[in-house]
Amino acid sequence: MTTDLREHLQTTLGSAYTLERELGGGGMSRVFVATETALGRRVVVKVLPPDLSGAVSAERFRREVQLAASLRHPHVVPVFSAGEAGGLLYYTMPFVAGESLRERLQREGELPVADTMRVLHEVADALAHAHRRGVVHRDLKPENILLEEGHAAVADLGIAKALRAATEGTDGGESGPLTGTGLSLGTPGYMAPEQAAGDAVDHRADLYALGVVAYEMLAGEPPFRRYSAQALLAAHMADAPEPVSKRRPSVPPALAALVMRCLAKRPADRPQSAHEVLRALDAVPTPGGGTHESLPGTPPGNVGRSHRRRWPALAAAAVLAALGVGGYALWRGSAASGAQGEAGATRGGADAAPSPVAIRTVAVLPFVNTGGTASDDYFSDGLTDELAHALARLPGLRLAGRTSSYAFKGKAVAAQEIG
């Protein structure tokens, strides 16, 4: 790709977008920040290289990207649009200031266990959403996990599937015209053994990549380091990784066991779904006694690509404010009851009130979307998650796991039964 790509792309896109600058770290694509003229919003335009664009049917690519664009989840960076510009394929995504997990790992190395679990939970939640809809990432890595305001979101979900489906003559495996371009859908350091071998893959390849990412967050480096891509792929296919607990003995045994299960060579030996990973994470005790702890706010980086909106946090703050008023009223009521109890005791206990019971565990059930538009469900889910994350920060309060709480979504169950 030549240095005048920006001018070429701007000329082709016309007045629909105004390109501002190019971002680094785009992997095989070139990434530009732009303003979408019609809506006045900042977006990211990702342009695929010419060899890949030439091997893919542009029309089929646009059709296939529609599936990726249909993904609506708080931890998925959505795809806005896809098209062709002067023979080059591109797609657009939202732009919000933040940084990638790769940037944080380069800055800090090992991450705290609580932070690691939080990222893993949110990424696994995004994968579960995508896998239910038949979308496999195929290139999950720290560069595609974006951190903004302490939350993680997965980028480029569905793009690999769209590319492969839009390549004529694909046989379902990793061979075919796309491979003939010399490009590979995936990154050697995060490829599952079956993907590295060129065999057909399913959603369990994403769980292997998630295990590699988890290993890197906990140990400060991936399970394998080799001098060439071929040697790295061979290691993933044949070599046994050193247990992460040996690299970092402080990792909780249950978490270490889950990471190593994800790294199993045979897909059948790994967790069989992202939901299974979520359940396993919910069972791991975290520092501070809660189920999940919040990531500290990520400092602004030079790459901002998360789709998370700020309104759920504001809405959650409003709900928390209301809860705070209610909690204060309950506290005052409890204090008054306690005072009455003491006074009653001095009078022989005739007016004694029962002692207040301290609440130690809460569950945040999914908010209900009363608007009637199913495509807006991700707003109510986002509010639910923001409120849960805010409550998880309270010391001494245990939050029921998200998987358990979301099991009641859309069900009319009495609160006593839920409890």
PDB file of N, CA and C in Angstrom, residues 338-383:
ATOM      1  N   GLY A 338     -33.405   0.610  66.188  1.00  0.00           N
ATOM      2  CA  GLY A 338     -32.469   0.236  67.240  1.00  0.00           C
ATOM      3  C   GLY A 338     -32.651   1.095  68.467  1.00  0.00           C
ATOM      4  N   ALA A 339     -32.855   2.421  68.248  1.00  0.00           N
ATOM      5  CA  ALA A 339     -33.057   3.319  69.386  1.00  0.00           C
ATOM      6  C   ALA A 339     -34.321   2.954  70.136  1.00  0.00           C
ATOM      7  N   GLN A 340     -35.409   2.634  69.381  1.00  0.00           N
ATOM      8  CA  GLN A 340     -36.631   2.240  70.037  1.00  0.00           C
ATOM      9  C   GLN A 340     -36.438   0.951  70.823  1.00  0.00           C
ATOM     10  N   GLY A 341     -35.616   0.053  70.248  1.00  0.00           N
ATOM     11  CA  GLY A 341     -35.363  -1.201  70.944  1.00  0.00           C
ATOM     12  C   GLY A 341     -34.674  -0.963  72.265  1.00  0.00           C
ATOM     13  N   GLU A 342     -33.666  -0.043  72.252  1.00  0.00           N
ATOM     14  CA  GLU A 342     -32.972   0.256  73.499  1.00  0.00           C
ATOM     15  C   GLU A 342     -33.919   0.879  74.505  1.00  0.00           C
ATOM     16  N   ALA A 343     -34.787   1.816  74.002  1.00  0.00           N
ATOM     17  CA  ALA A 343     -35.727   2.451  74.919  1.00  0.00           C
ATOM     18  C   ALA A 343     -36.702   1.431  75.468  1.00  0.00           C
ATOM     19  N   GLY A 344     -37.157   0.520  74.586  1.00  0.00           N
ATOM     20  CA  GLY A 344     -38.089  -0.499  75.050  1.00  0.00           C
ATOM     21  C   GLY A 344     -37.456  -1.387  76.095  1.00  0.00           C
ATOM     22  N   ALA A 345     -36.144  -1.656  75.921  1.00  0.00           N
ATOM     23  CA  ALA A 345     -35.466  -2.525  76.879  1.00  0.00           C
ATOM     24  C   ALA A 345     -35.453  -1.897  78.264  1.00  0.00           C
ATOM     25  N   THR A 346     -35.330  -0.564  78.280  1.00  0.00           N
ATOM     26  CA  THR A 346     -35.312   0.106  79.573  1.00  0.00           C
ATOM     27  C   THR A 346     -36.687   0.089  80.220  1.00  0.00           C
ATOM     28  N   ARG A 347     -37.737  -0.155  79.378  1.00  0.00           N
ATOM     29  CA  ARG A 347     -39.085  -0.193  79.921  1.00  0.00           C
ATOM     30  C   ARG A 347     -39.595  -1.620  80.030  1.00  0.00           C
ATOM     31  N   GLY A 348     -38.685  -2.554  79.954  1.00  0.00           N
ATOM     32  CA  GLY A 348     -39.087  -3.935  80.109  1.00  0.00           C
ATOM     33  C   GLY A 348     -39.286  -4.649  78.786  1.00  0.00           C
ATOM     34  N   GLY A 349     -38.963  -3.970  77.660  1.00  0.00           N
ATOM     35  CA  GLY A 349     -38.975  -4.643  76.360  1.00  0.00           C
ATOM     36  C   GLY A 349     -40.321  -4.651  75.683  1.00  0.00           C
ATOM     37  N   ALA A 350     -41.273  -3.899  76.170  1.00  0.00           N
ATOM     38  CA  ALA A 350     -42.609  -3.947  75.579  1.00  0.00           C
ATOM     39  C   ALA A 350     -42.620  -3.436  74.155  1.00  0.00           C
ATOM     40  N   ASP A 351     -41.813  -2.398  73.853  1.00  0.00           N
ATOM     41  CA  ASP A 351     -41.821  -1.805  72.524  1.00  0.00           C
ATOM     42  C   ASP A 351     -40.579  -2.156  71.715  1.00  0.00           C
ATOM     43  N   ALA A 352     -39.861  -3.205  72.104  1.00  0.00           N
ATOM     44  CA  ALA A 352     -38.604  -3.546  71.434  1.00  0.00           C
ATOM     45  C   ALA A 352     -38.850  -3.918  69.974  1.00  0.00           C
ATOM     46  N   ALA A 353     -37.968  -3.433  69.086  1.00  0.00           N
ATOM     47  CA  ALA A 353     -38.060  -3.736  67.652  1.00  0.00           C
ATOM     48  C   ALA A 353     -37.006  -4.764  67.292  1.00  0.00           C
ATOM     49  N   PRO A 354     -37.235  -5.567  66.259  1.00  0.00           N
ATOM     50  CA  PRO A 354     -36.222  -6.555  65.846  1.00  0.00           C
ATOM     51  C   PRO A 354     -34.969  -5.854  65.355  1.00  0.00           C
ATOM     52  N   SER A 355     -33.819  -6.498  65.542  1.00  0.00           N
ATOM     53  CA  SER A 355     -32.548  -5.926  65.101  1.00  0.00           C
ATOM     54  C   SER A 355     -32.479  -5.937  63.576  1.00  0.00           C
ATOM     55  N   PRO A 356     -31.920  -4.871  62.968  1.00  0.00           N
ATOM     56  CA  PRO A 356     -31.791  -4.843  61.508  1.00  0.00           C
ATOM     57  C   PRO A 356     -30.815  -5.912  61.036  1.00  0.00           C
ATOM     58  N   VAL A 357     -31.071  -6.450  59.839  1.00  0.00           N
ATOM     59  CA  VAL A 357     -30.211  -7.476  59.253  1.00  0.00           C
ATOM     60  C   VAL A 357     -29.337  -6.829  58.182  1.00  0.00           C
ATOM     61  N   ALA A 358     -28.030  -6.991  58.289  1.00  0.00           N
ATOM     62  CA  ALA A 358     -27.112  -6.396  57.314  1.00  0.00           C
ATOM     63  C   ALA A 358     -27.152  -7.192  56.011  1.00  0.00           C
ATOM     64  N   ILE A 359     -27.231  -6.473  54.911  1.00  0.00           N
ATOM     65  CA  ILE A 359     -27.217  -7.123  53.590  1.00  0.00           C
ATOM     66  C   ILE A 359     -25.769  -7.313  53.153  1.00  0.00           C
ATOM     67  N   ARG A 360     -25.390  -8.537  52.805  1.00  0.00           N
ATOM     68  CA  ARG A 360     -24.022  -8.840  52.411  1.00  0.00           C
ATOM     69  C   ARG A 360     -23.914  -9.262  50.945  1.00  0.00           C
ATOM     70  N   THR A 361     -25.027  -9.717  50.348  1.00  0.00           N
ATOM     71  CA  THR A 361     -24.998 -10.199  48.973  1.00  0.00           C
ATOM     72  C   THR A 361     -26.179  -9.625  48.198  1.00  0.00           C
ATOM     73  N   VAL A 362     -25.906  -9.155  46.976  1.00  0.00           N
ATOM     74  CA  VAL A 362     -26.986  -8.657  46.119  1.00  0.00           C
ATOM     75  C   VAL A 362     -26.824  -9.239  44.724  1.00  0.00           C
ATOM     76  N   ALA A 363     -27.912  -9.259  43.998  1.00  0.00           N
ATOM     77  CA  ALA A 363     -27.892  -9.667  42.586  1.00  0.00           C
ATOM     78  C   ALA A 363     -28.562  -8.570  41.772  1.00  0.00           C
ATOM     79  N   VAL A 364     -27.938  -8.175  40.681  1.00  0.00           N
ATOM     80  CA  VAL A 364     -28.534  -7.194  39.780  1.00  0.00           C
ATOM     81  C   VAL A 364     -29.171  -7.956  38.621  1.00  0.00           C
ATOM     82  N   LEU A 365     -30.496  -7.978  38.598  1.00  0.00           N
ATOM     83  CA  LEU A 365     -31.196  -8.681  37.529  1.00  0.00           C
ATOM     84  C   LEU A 365     -31.254  -7.808  36.278  1.00  0.00           C
ATOM     85  N   PRO A 366     -31.344  -8.425  35.110  1.00  0.00           N
ATOM     86  CA  PRO A 366     -31.356  -7.647  33.865  1.00  0.00           C
ATOM     87  C   PRO A 366     -32.509  -6.652  33.819  1.00  0.00           C
ATOM     88  N   PHE A 367     -32.208  -5.416  33.455  1.00  0.00           N
ATOM     89  CA  PHE A 367     -33.249  -4.424  33.264  1.00  0.00           C
ATOM     90  C   PHE A 367     -34.114  -4.834  32.070  1.00  0.00           C
ATOM     91  N   VAL A 368     -35.384  -4.456  32.119  1.00  0.00           N
ATOM     92  CA  VAL A 368     -36.330  -4.827  31.069  1.00  0.00           C
ATOM     93  C   VAL A 368     -36.451  -3.690  30.067  1.00  0.00           C
ATOM     94  N   ASN A 369     -36.340  -4.032  28.791  1.00  0.00           N
ATOM     95  CA  ASN A 369     -36.530  -3.061  27.721  1.00  0.00           C
ATOM     96  C   ASN A 369     -38.024  -2.950  27.438  1.00  0.00           C
ATOM     97  N   THR A 370     -38.648  -1.884  27.894  1.00  0.00           N
ATOM     98  CA  THR A 370     -40.092  -1.712  27.724  1.00  0.00           C
ATOM     99  C   THR A 370     -40.436  -0.987  26.438  1.00  0.00           C
ATOM    100  N   GLY A 371     -39.432  -0.640  25.636  1.00  0.00           N
ATOM    101  CA  GLY A 371     -39.693   0.096  24.406  1.00  0.00           C
ATOM    102  C   GLY A 371     -40.255  -0.761  23.294  1.00  0.00           C
ATOM    103  N   GLY A 372     -40.082  -2.083  23.409  1.00  0.00           N
ATOM    104  CA  GLY A 372     -40.627  -2.978  22.398  1.00  0.00           C
ATOM    105  C   GLY A 372     -39.734  -3.199  21.201  1.00  0.00           C
ATOM    106  N   THR A 373     -38.564  -2.550  21.151  1.00  0.00           N
ATOM    107  CA  THR A 373     -37.638  -2.718  20.028  1.00  0.00           C
ATOM    108  C   THR A 373     -36.485  -3.608  20.472  1.00  0.00           C
ATOM    109  N   ALA A 374     -36.434  -4.815  19.916  1.00  0.00           N
ATOM    110  CA  ALA A 374     -35.428  -5.787  20.363  1.00  0.00           C
ATOM    111  C   ALA A 374     -34.015  -5.306  20.105  1.00  0.00           C
ATOM    112  N   SER A 375     -33.822  -4.504  19.062  1.00  0.00           N
ATOM    113  CA  SER A 375     -32.473  -4.035  18.739  1.00  0.00           C
ATOM    114  C   SER A 375     -31.919  -3.097  19.806  1.00  0.00           C
ATOM    115  N   ASP A 376     -32.776  -2.628  20.713  1.00  0.00           N
ATOM    116  CA  ASP A 376     -32.323  -1.733  21.779  1.00  0.00           C
ATOM    117  C   ASP A 376     -32.013  -2.476  23.071  1.00  0.00           C
ATOM    118  N   ASP A 377     -32.075  -3.821  23.041  1.00  0.00           N
ATOM    119  CA  ASP A 377     -31.836  -4.584  24.265  1.00  0.00           C
ATOM    120  C   ASP A 377     -30.467  -4.322  24.855  1.00  0.00           C
ATOM    121  N   TYR A 378     -29.496  -4.008  23.989  1.00  0.00           N
ATOM    122  CA  TYR A 378     -28.143  -3.813  24.506  1.00  0.00           C
ATOM    123  C   TYR A 378     -28.059  -2.595  25.413  1.00  0.00           C
ATOM    124  N   PHE A 379     -29.028  -1.639  25.277  1.00  0.00           N
ATOM    125  CA  PHE A 379     -29.036  -0.499  26.190  1.00  0.00           C
ATOM    126  C   PHE A 379     -29.376  -0.959  27.607  1.00  0.00           C
ATOM    127  N   SER A 380     -30.428  -1.783  27.722  1.00  0.00           N
ATOM    128  CA  SER A 380     -30.817  -2.256  29.049  1.00  0.00           C
ATOM    129  C   SER A 380     -29.756  -3.173  29.631  1.00  0.00           C
ATOM    130  N   ASP A 381     -29.126  -3.993  28.770  1.00  0.00           N
ATOM    131  CA  ASP A 381     -28.035  -4.845  29.260  1.00  0.00           C
ATOM    132  C   ASP A 381     -26.855  -3.995  29.727  1.00  0.00           C
ATOM    133  N   GLY A 382     -26.561  -2.928  28.977  1.00  0.00           N
ATOM    134  CA  GLY A 382     -25.459  -2.053  29.373  1.00  0.00           C
ATOM    135  C   GLY A 382     -25.715  -1.392  30.714  1.00  0.00           C
ATOM    136  N   LEU A 383     -26.960  -0.947  30.943  1.00  0.00           N
ATOM    137  CA  LEU A 383     -27.306  -0.335  32.222  1.00  0.00           C
ATOM    138  C   LEU A 383     -27.174  -1.345  33.357  1.00  0.00           C
TER     139      LEU A 383
END
